[in-house]
Amino acid sequence: MYFRNLVVGVNTLVPLKNGKLTRYINFDNAATTPPFINVMNAINSFAPWYSSIHRGTGYKSVFSTEIYESSREKVLNFIGGDSKLDTVIYVRNTTEAINKLSNRLCKDDKCVVLSTFMEHHSNDLPWRGKFKVDYIETDDCGRLLLDDLEGKLKKYDGKVKLVAVTGASNVTGYINPYYEIAKLAHKYGAFILVDGAQLIPHRKFDMKSHSDDEHIDFIAFSGHKMYAPFGVGALIGPKRIFEKGEPDLKGGGTVKVVSHDFVIWEDPPSKEEAGTPNLMGVVALIAAIETLQNIGMDKIDEYEGTLLKYANHILSQFNDVELYCPDISNKVAIIPFNIKGIYHGKVAEILSDYFAIAVRSGCFCAQPYIQRLLRIDKQKILKISKNPDSKRPGMVRLSFGLYNTFDEIDILARAIRFIIANKSYFQSN
């Protein structure tokens, strides 16, 4: 398949439990993706020219600075940002991006942030302790309830500073109606942040014009989930938010003038990028963006949707497989499931040991969401908290990338059939 030829390591052989080598199957793309071949080529091609950026006058330094700074326009083009009004701040990942925004958003402890019950911890924990945080409810399938969002916006009567919502859940894959959410947030005077970690690699995204009611004020995403695993991410938002106040990290590159009596900070984004930046990561990110654009995000969305539909249909044929609200409309290609009677961690281990299939198991850094989906009551959660290292309820997660194939899903089906047929053995071993 054409897409498969774009990715590094798709035919790597790994040892099974019996020592036999077999081709690795990666269904853990929601955690991280392998690099594009174009990304590796870009890294290797740029390496001889790599140098410290900004204040160096040597040719390599000037050239590296141009690569670094011009990259921001390419990022804005990719997500529909406005170069006159928005700034691109490079960070390590989505987690750092959201933490950065939490440190700059509002210094008034009366500010309210609305998160949701379906968030990754990275779009929940950074808000705690700094703001009044409330959570938008989800339905029985884990989908956001917009009526509850509007109810809470009304309840706080103009005090909500930000609605922080995932673009696509890393647990269920559900894509939130972020444009509708944006309209509601703006109606009540709030900003919107979209955590794009699981959305940006899989579906075309547009921040829209600042004059549009559906404008997305902030978007954050990670390179390592979009085939550029070199430690870079981005936070995009209005320049004016970052012009005032002090940066959360202070040091080299963040200042215009310093004495022992005063500091004049740099303009954003430099003000927010303390120390030597991850230039190689930015080179990788831009190469990944260019590859995604050359393929076409609509084509990626369409193909991954066929994988999702195929895998969901196959898994639904097994009586012993428990799917969690298997409505696959408006989702990225993620499927959470369990095999009845076998611990989720054991299932993941068997898939790896016997079939070289990589999946993720557990709570996927979204424990409150998993607790809701699994109907775990507060008493059981309290019991778990007293022994946090014990085996916890969770799920097995399949997450597909553009390079996965139907043949790989067929191998997964054989693996599931094998596990179910040997359930008694695996329950006792």
Coordinates of C-alpha atoms in Angstrom, one line a residue:
M1 CA 0.0 0.0 0.0
Y2 CA 1.3 3.5 -0.9
F3 CA 0.9 5.0 2.6
R4 CA 2.8 2.1 4.1
N5 CA 5.8 2.9 2.0
L6 CA 6.1 6.3 3.7
V7 CA 6.8 5.0 7.2
V8 CA 10.0 3.7 8.8
G9 CA 10.1 0.3 10.3
V10 CA 6.8 -1.2 9.1
N11 CA 8.4 -4.6 8.3
T12 CA 10.7 -4.8 11.4
L13 CA 10.9 -8.4 12.8
V14 CA 10.7 -8.9 16.5
P15 CA 10.9 -12.0 18.6
L16 CA 7.9 -13.8 19.9
K17 CA 7.8 -15.6 23.3
N18 CA 9.0 -18.8 21.6
G19 CA 12.0 -16.9 20.0
K20 CA 10.6 -16.9 16.5
L21 CA 11.0 -13.7 14.6
T22 CA 7.8 -12.2 13.0
R23 CA 6.7 -8.9 11.6
Y24 CA 5.8 -6.3 14.2
I25 CA 2.2 -4.9 14.1
N26 CA 1.7 -1.5 15.7
F27 CA -1.8 -0.8 16.9
D28 CA -0.6 1.7 19.5
N29 CA -0.4 4.9 17.3
A30 CA -2.4 7.0 19.8
A31 CA 0.6 6.8 22.1
T32 CA 3.2 7.5 19.5
T33 CA 3.8 7.0 15.8
P34 CA 6.9 5.8 14.0
P35 CA 8.6 8.5 11.8
F36 CA 7.9 9.1 8.2
I37 CA 10.8 8.2 5.9
N38 CA 10.7 11.9 4.7
V39 CA 11.1 13.0 8.3
M40 CA 14.3 10.9 8.7
N41 CA 15.6 12.2 5.3
A42 CA 14.9 15.8 6.4
I43 CA 16.8 15.3 9.6
N44 CA 19.8 13.7 7.9
S45 CA 19.8 16.3 5.1
F46 CA 19.7 19.2 7.6
A47 CA 22.2 17.8 10.1
P48 CA 25.3 19.2 8.3
W49 CA 23.8 22.7 8.4
Y50 CA 22.6 22.5 12.0
S51 CA 23.8 25.4 14.3
S52 CA 22.6 27.6 17.2
I53 CA 20.0 30.0 16.1
H54 CA 19.1 33.7 16.4
R55 CA 22.2 35.6 17.5
G56 CA 25.0 33.8 15.6
T57 CA 26.4 35.5 12.5
G58 CA 28.0 32.4 10.9
Y59 CA 26.4 31.0 7.7
K60 CA 25.1 27.9 9.4
S61 CA 23.6 29.9 12.3
V62 CA 21.9 32.3 9.9
F63 CA 20.6 29.4 7.8
S64 CA 19.3 27.5 10.9
T65 CA 17.6 30.6 12.1
E66 CA 15.8 31.0 8.8
I67 CA 14.7 27.3 8.9
Y68 CA 13.4 27.7 12.4
E69 CA 11.5 31.0 12.1
S70 CA 10.0 30.3 8.6
S71 CA 8.6 27.0 10.0
R72 CA 6.0 28.9 12.0
E73 CA 4.2 30.1 8.9
K74 CA 4.1 26.4 7.7
V75 CA 2.5 25.4 10.9
L76 CA -0.1 28.2 10.7
N77 CA -0.9 27.2 7.1
F78 CA -1.4 23.6 8.3
I79 CA -4.0 24.5 10.9
G80 CA -5.5 27.6 9.5
G81 CA -3.9 30.1 11.8
D82 CA -3.5 33.9 11.2
S83 CA 0.1 35.0 11.0
K84 CA -0.9 38.6 11.9
L85 CA -2.9 37.7 15.0
D86 CA -1.6 34.2 16.1
T87 CA 1.7 33.0 17.3
V88 CA 3.3 29.6 17.2
I89 CA 5.1 28.6 20.3
Y90 CA 7.3 25.5 20.2
V91 CA 7.1 23.2 23.2
R92 CA 8.0 19.6 23.9
N93 CA 4.5 18.2 23.5
T94 CA 0.8 18.9 24.0
T95 CA 1.2 18.4 27.8
E96 CA 3.8 21.2 28.0
A97 CA 1.6 23.4 25.7
I98 CA -1.4 23.2 28.0
N99 CA 0.7 23.7 31.1
K100 CA 2.2 26.8 29.5
L101 CA -1.3 28.2 28.7
S102 CA -2.4 27.5 32.2
N103 CA 0.4 29.7 33.5
R104 CA -0.5 32.6 31.2
L105 CA -4.2 32.5 30.9
C106 CA -5.4 34.4 33.9
K107 CA -4.0 35.5 37.2
D108 CA -7.4 36.0 38.9
D109 CA -8.3 33.1 41.1
K110 CA -11.9 33.8 40.4
C111 CA -11.5 32.7 36.8
V112 CA -13.3 29.5 35.8
V113 CA -12.0 26.8 33.4
L114 CA -14.4 24.3 32.0
S115 CA -12.8 21.0 31.2
T116 CA -14.7 17.8 30.5
F117 CA -15.1 14.3 31.8
M118 CA -13.5 12.8 28.7
E119 CA -10.1 14.6 28.9
H120 CA -6.6 13.2 29.0
H121 CA -5.0 14.2 32.3
S122 CA -2.9 16.7 30.4
N123 CA -6.1 18.8 29.8
D124 CA -7.3 18.5 33.3
L125 CA -4.5 18.5 35.9
P126 CA -2.8 21.7 34.6
W127 CA -5.9 23.7 35.4
R128 CA -6.3 22.4 38.9
G129 CA -4.9 24.5 41.7
K130 CA -4.9 27.7 39.6
F131 CA -8.5 28.1 38.7
K132 CA -12.0 27.0 39.7
V133 CA -12.4 24.0 37.5
D134 CA -15.7 22.3 36.5
Y135 CA -16.3 19.4 34.1
I136 CA -18.7 19.1 31.2
E137 CA -20.8 15.9 31.5
T138 CA -20.7 13.0 29.0
D139 CA -23.5 10.6 28.0
D140 CA -23.4 6.8 28.6
C141 CA -21.2 6.3 25.5
G142 CA -18.7 9.0 26.7
R143 CA -19.8 11.7 24.2
L144 CA -19.9 15.3 25.4
L145 CA -23.3 16.9 26.3
L146 CA -23.5 20.4 24.9
D147 CA -26.6 21.2 26.9
D148 CA -24.5 20.7 30.1
L149 CA -21.8 22.9 28.6
E150 CA -24.2 25.8 28.0
G151 CA -25.8 25.2 31.4
K152 CA -22.4 25.6 33.1
L153 CA -21.5 28.7 31.0
K154 CA -24.8 30.3 32.2
K155 CA -24.2 29.2 35.8
Y156 CA -20.8 30.9 36.0
D157 CA -22.2 34.1 34.5
G158 CA -19.3 35.4 32.5
K159 CA -16.6 34.1 34.8
V160 CA -15.5 31.2 32.5
K161 CA -12.2 32.2 31.0
L162 CA -11.7 29.0 28.9
V163 CA -13.4 25.9 27.7
A164 CA -10.7 23.3 27.4
V165 CA -11.8 20.3 25.3
T166 CA -10.2 17.4 23.5
G167 CA -10.5 17.4 19.7
A168 CA -10.7 13.6 19.7
S169 CA -10.7 11.3 22.7
N170 CA -7.6 9.2 23.1
V171 CA -9.9 6.5 24.7
T172 CA -12.9 6.2 22.5
G173 CA -11.8 8.2 19.5
Y174 CA -15.0 10.4 19.6
I175 CA -14.5 13.7 17.8
N176 CA -16.0 16.6 19.7
P177 CA -18.1 19.3 17.9
Y178 CA -15.4 21.9 18.6
Y179 CA -16.9 24.5 16.3
E180 CA -20.2 24.3 18.1
I181 CA -18.4 24.5 21.4
A182 CA -16.4 27.5 20.2
K183 CA -19.7 29.3 19.3
L184 CA -21.1 28.6 22.8
A185 CA -17.8 29.6 24.5
H186 CA -17.6 32.9 22.6
K187 CA -21.3 33.6 23.3
Y188 CA -20.5 33.7 27.0
G189 CA -17.2 35.5 26.7
A190 CA -14.9 32.5 27.0
F191 CA -11.9 31.3 25.0
I192 CA -11.7 27.7 23.6
L193 CA -8.7 25.5 23.7
V194 CA -8.7 22.3 21.6
D195 CA -6.3 19.6 22.7
G196 CA -5.4 18.4 19.2
A197 CA -3.0 15.5 20.1
Q198 CA -5.3 12.8 18.7
L199 CA -7.1 15.0 16.1
I200 CA -4.4 16.8 14.1
P201 CA -2.7 13.7 12.7
H202 CA -5.9 12.2 11.4
R203 CA -8.3 14.9 10.2
K204 CA -8.1 18.3 8.5
F205 CA -8.3 21.1 10.9
D206 CA -9.0 24.8 10.5
M207 CA -8.8 27.4 13.3
K208 CA -11.0 29.7 11.2
S209 CA -11.0 33.5 11.1
H210 CA -10.8 35.5 14.4
S211 CA -14.0 37.2 13.3
D212 CA -15.8 33.9 13.0
D213 CA -18.0 32.8 15.9
E214 CA -16.5 29.3 15.3
H215 CA -12.9 30.5 15.6
I216 CA -10.7 28.2 17.7
D217 CA -8.6 30.4 20.0
F218 CA -6.0 27.9 21.0
I219 CA -4.8 24.6 19.5
A220 CA -2.1 22.3 20.9
F221 CA -0.6 19.2 19.4
S222 CA 2.5 16.9 19.4
G223 CA 4.9 15.9 16.7
H224 CA 5.4 12.4 18.1
K225 CA 1.8 11.5 17.3
M226 CA 2.1 12.7 13.7
Y227 CA 5.1 10.8 12.5
A228 CA 7.7 13.2 13.8
P229 CA 8.9 11.6 17.1
F230 CA 11.7 14.1 17.9
G231 CA 10.4 15.8 21.0
V232 CA 8.5 18.9 19.7
G233 CA 5.0 20.1 19.9
A234 CA 3.2 23.4 19.3
L235 CA 0.8 25.8 21.0
I236 CA -0.9 28.2 18.7
G237 CA -3.0 31.1 20.0
P238 CA -3.4 34.9 20.0
K239 CA -0.2 36.9 20.3
R240 CA -1.8 39.4 22.6
I241 CA -2.3 36.7 25.3
F242 CA 1.5 36.2 25.5
E243 CA 2.6 39.8 25.1
K244 CA 2.0 40.8 28.7
G245 CA 3.3 39.2 31.9
E246 CA 6.3 37.0 32.5
P247 CA 7.0 33.6 30.8
D248 CA 6.8 30.5 32.8
L249 CA 10.4 29.5 31.9
K250 CA 12.9 32.3 32.1
G251 CA 16.4 32.4 30.7
G252 CA 18.4 32.7 27.4
G253 CA 16.5 34.0 24.5
T254 CA 13.5 35.3 26.4
V255 CA 14.7 38.9 27.0
K256 CA 15.5 42.1 25.2
V257 CA 17.3 43.9 28.0
V258 CA 18.4 42.8 31.4
S259 CA 20.0 44.6 34.3
H260 CA 20.1 43.8 38.0
D261 CA 17.2 46.3 38.4
F262 CA 14.8 45.4 35.6
V263 CA 14.0 43.0 32.7
I264 CA 12.4 43.8 29.4
W265 CA 11.0 40.6 27.9
E266 CA 11.2 39.6 24.3
D267 CA 8.0 39.6 22.2
P268 CA 6.2 36.3 21.7
P269 CA 7.0 33.6 20.6
S270 CA 10.7 34.1 21.6
K271 CA 9.6 35.1 25.1
E272 CA 8.0 31.7 25.6
E273 CA 10.9 29.6 24.2
A274 CA 13.6 29.7 26.8
G275 CA 17.0 28.2 26.2
T276 CA 18.3 26.5 23.0
P277 CA 15.2 25.4 21.0
N278 CA 14.7 21.9 19.6
L279 CA 15.6 22.9 16.0
M280 CA 15.9 19.3 14.8
G281 CA 12.4 18.6 16.2
V282 CA 11.0 21.5 14.3
V283 CA 12.7 20.2 11.1
A284 CA 11.1 16.9 11.7
L285 CA 7.7 18.4 12.4
I286 CA 7.7 20.5 9.2
A287 CA 8.7 17.4 7.2
A288 CA 5.8 15.5 8.7
I289 CA 3.3 18.3 8.0
E290 CA 4.5 18.5 4.4
T291 CA 4.1 14.7 4.0
L292 CA 0.6 14.8 5.6
Q293 CA -0.4 17.7 3.3
N294 CA 1.0 15.9 0.2
I295 CA -1.1 12.8 1.0
G296 CA -4.1 14.8 1.8
M297 CA -5.8 14.8 5.3
D298 CA -9.1 13.9 3.7
K299 CA -7.6 10.8 2.2
I300 CA -6.0 9.8 5.5
D301 CA -9.3 10.3 7.3
E302 CA -11.1 8.2 4.7
Y303 CA -8.6 5.4 4.7
E304 CA -8.3 5.2 8.5
G305 CA -12.1 5.2 8.7
T306 CA -12.2 2.0 6.6
L307 CA -9.8 0.4 9.0
L308 CA -11.9 1.4 11.9
K309 CA -15.1 0.1 10.3
Y310 CA -13.4 -3.2 9.4
A311 CA -11.9 -3.8 12.8
N312 CA -15.1 -2.8 14.6
H313 CA -17.1 -5.3 12.5
I314 CA -14.7 -8.1 13.2
L315 CA -14.5 -7.5 16.9
S316 CA -18.3 -7.3 17.2
Q317 CA -18.5 -10.9 16.0
F318 CA -16.9 -12.2 19.2
N319 CA -19.3 -12.8 22.0
D320 CA -16.4 -12.6 24.5
V321 CA -15.3 -9.2 23.3
E322 CA -16.8 -6.3 25.1
L323 CA -16.9 -3.1 23.0
Y324 CA -17.7 0.2 24.6
C325 CA -20.5 2.0 22.7
P326 CA -19.3 0.8 19.3
D327 CA -20.9 3.6 17.4
I328 CA -18.1 4.5 14.9
S329 CA -19.6 7.6 13.4
N330 CA -17.5 10.7 13.8
K331 CA -14.5 9.0 15.3
V332 CA -10.8 8.8 14.7
A333 CA -9.6 5.2 14.4
I334 CA -9.5 4.1 18.0
I335 CA -11.3 1.1 19.5
P336 CA -11.3 0.3 23.2
F337 CA -12.3 -3.2 24.2
N338 CA -12.0 -6.0 26.8
I339 CA -12.1 -9.8 26.6
K340 CA -14.5 -11.0 29.2
G341 CA -12.7 -12.8 32.0
I342 CA -9.2 -11.8 31.2
Y343 CA -7.4 -8.8 32.7
H344 CA -6.7 -6.1 30.1
G345 CA -3.0 -6.1 30.8
K346 CA -2.9 -9.8 30.3
V347 CA -4.6 -9.4 26.9
A348 CA -2.0 -6.9 25.8
E349 CA 0.8 -9.1 27.0
I350 CA -0.6 -12.1 25.0
L351 CA -1.0 -10.1 21.8
S352 CA 2.6 -9.0 22.1
D353 CA 4.2 -12.4 23.2
Y354 CA 2.3 -14.6 20.8
F355 CA 1.5 -12.4 17.8
A356 CA 3.9 -9.3 17.9
I357 CA 0.9 -7.0 18.1
A358 CA 1.4 -3.8 20.0
V359 CA -1.6 -2.3 21.8
R360 CA -2.0 -0.2 24.9
S361 CA -3.9 -1.3 28.0
G362 CA -4.9 0.5 31.2
C363 CA -6.6 3.9 31.6
F364 CA -4.6 5.8 28.9
C365 CA -3.9 8.8 31.2
A366 CA -7.7 9.4 31.3
Q367 CA -8.7 7.7 34.6
P368 CA -11.9 9.7 35.3
Y369 CA -13.2 8.9 31.8
I370 CA -12.4 5.2 32.1
Q371 CA -14.0 5.1 35.5
R372 CA -17.2 6.5 33.9
L373 CA -17.2 4.2 30.9
L374 CA -16.6 1.1 33.1
R375 CA -19.3 2.3 35.6
I376 CA -16.8 2.2 38.5
D377 CA -18.5 3.7 41.6
K378 CA -16.8 6.1 44.1
Q379 CA -16.4 3.4 46.7
K380 CA -14.3 1.2 44.4
I381 CA -12.3 4.3 43.2
L382 CA -11.6 5.0 46.9
K383 CA -10.5 1.4 47.5
I384 CA -8.1 1.7 44.5
S385 CA -6.7 4.9 45.8
K386 CA -5.6 3.1 49.0
N387 CA -3.5 0.7 47.0
P388 CA -2.7 2.6 43.8
D389 CA -0.1 0.0 42.6
S390 CA -2.7 -2.8 42.5
K391 CA -4.3 -4.1 39.4
R392 CA -6.8 -1.5 38.2
P393 CA -9.8 -1.7 35.9
G394 CA -9.0 -0.6 32.4
M395 CA -9.3 -1.5 28.7
V396 CA -7.3 -2.6 25.7
R397 CA -6.9 0.1 23.1
L398 CA -6.4 -0.4 19.4
S399 CA -5.3 2.8 17.6
F400 CA -4.6 2.8 13.9
G401 CA -2.3 4.9 11.7
L402 CA -2.4 5.6 8.0
Y403 CA 0.1 2.7 7.4
N404 CA -1.8 -0.1 9.0
T405 CA -3.5 -2.7 6.8
F406 CA -6.5 -4.9 6.7
D407 CA -4.2 -7.9 6.7
E408 CA -2.9 -6.8 10.1
I409 CA -6.5 -6.6 11.4
D410 CA -7.0 -10.2 10.2
I411 CA -4.0 -11.3 12.2
L412 CA -5.5 -9.5 15.2
A413 CA -8.8 -11.4 14.6
R414 CA -6.9 -14.7 14.7
A415 CA -5.1 -13.6 17.9
I416 CA -8.4 -12.7 19.6
R417 CA -9.9 -16.1 18.6
F418 CA -6.8 -17.8 20.0
I419 CA -7.1 -16.0 23.3
I420 CA -10.8 -16.8 23.7
A421 CA -10.2 -20.4 22.8
N422 CA -7.5 -20.7 25.5
K423 CA -9.1 -18.5 28.0
S424 CA -8.9 -21.0 30.9
Y425 CA -5.2 -21.4 30.3
F426 CA -4.5 -17.7 30.3
Q427 CA -6.7 -17.1 33.3
S428 CA -4.5 -19.4 35.4
N429 CA -1.1 -18.4 33.9

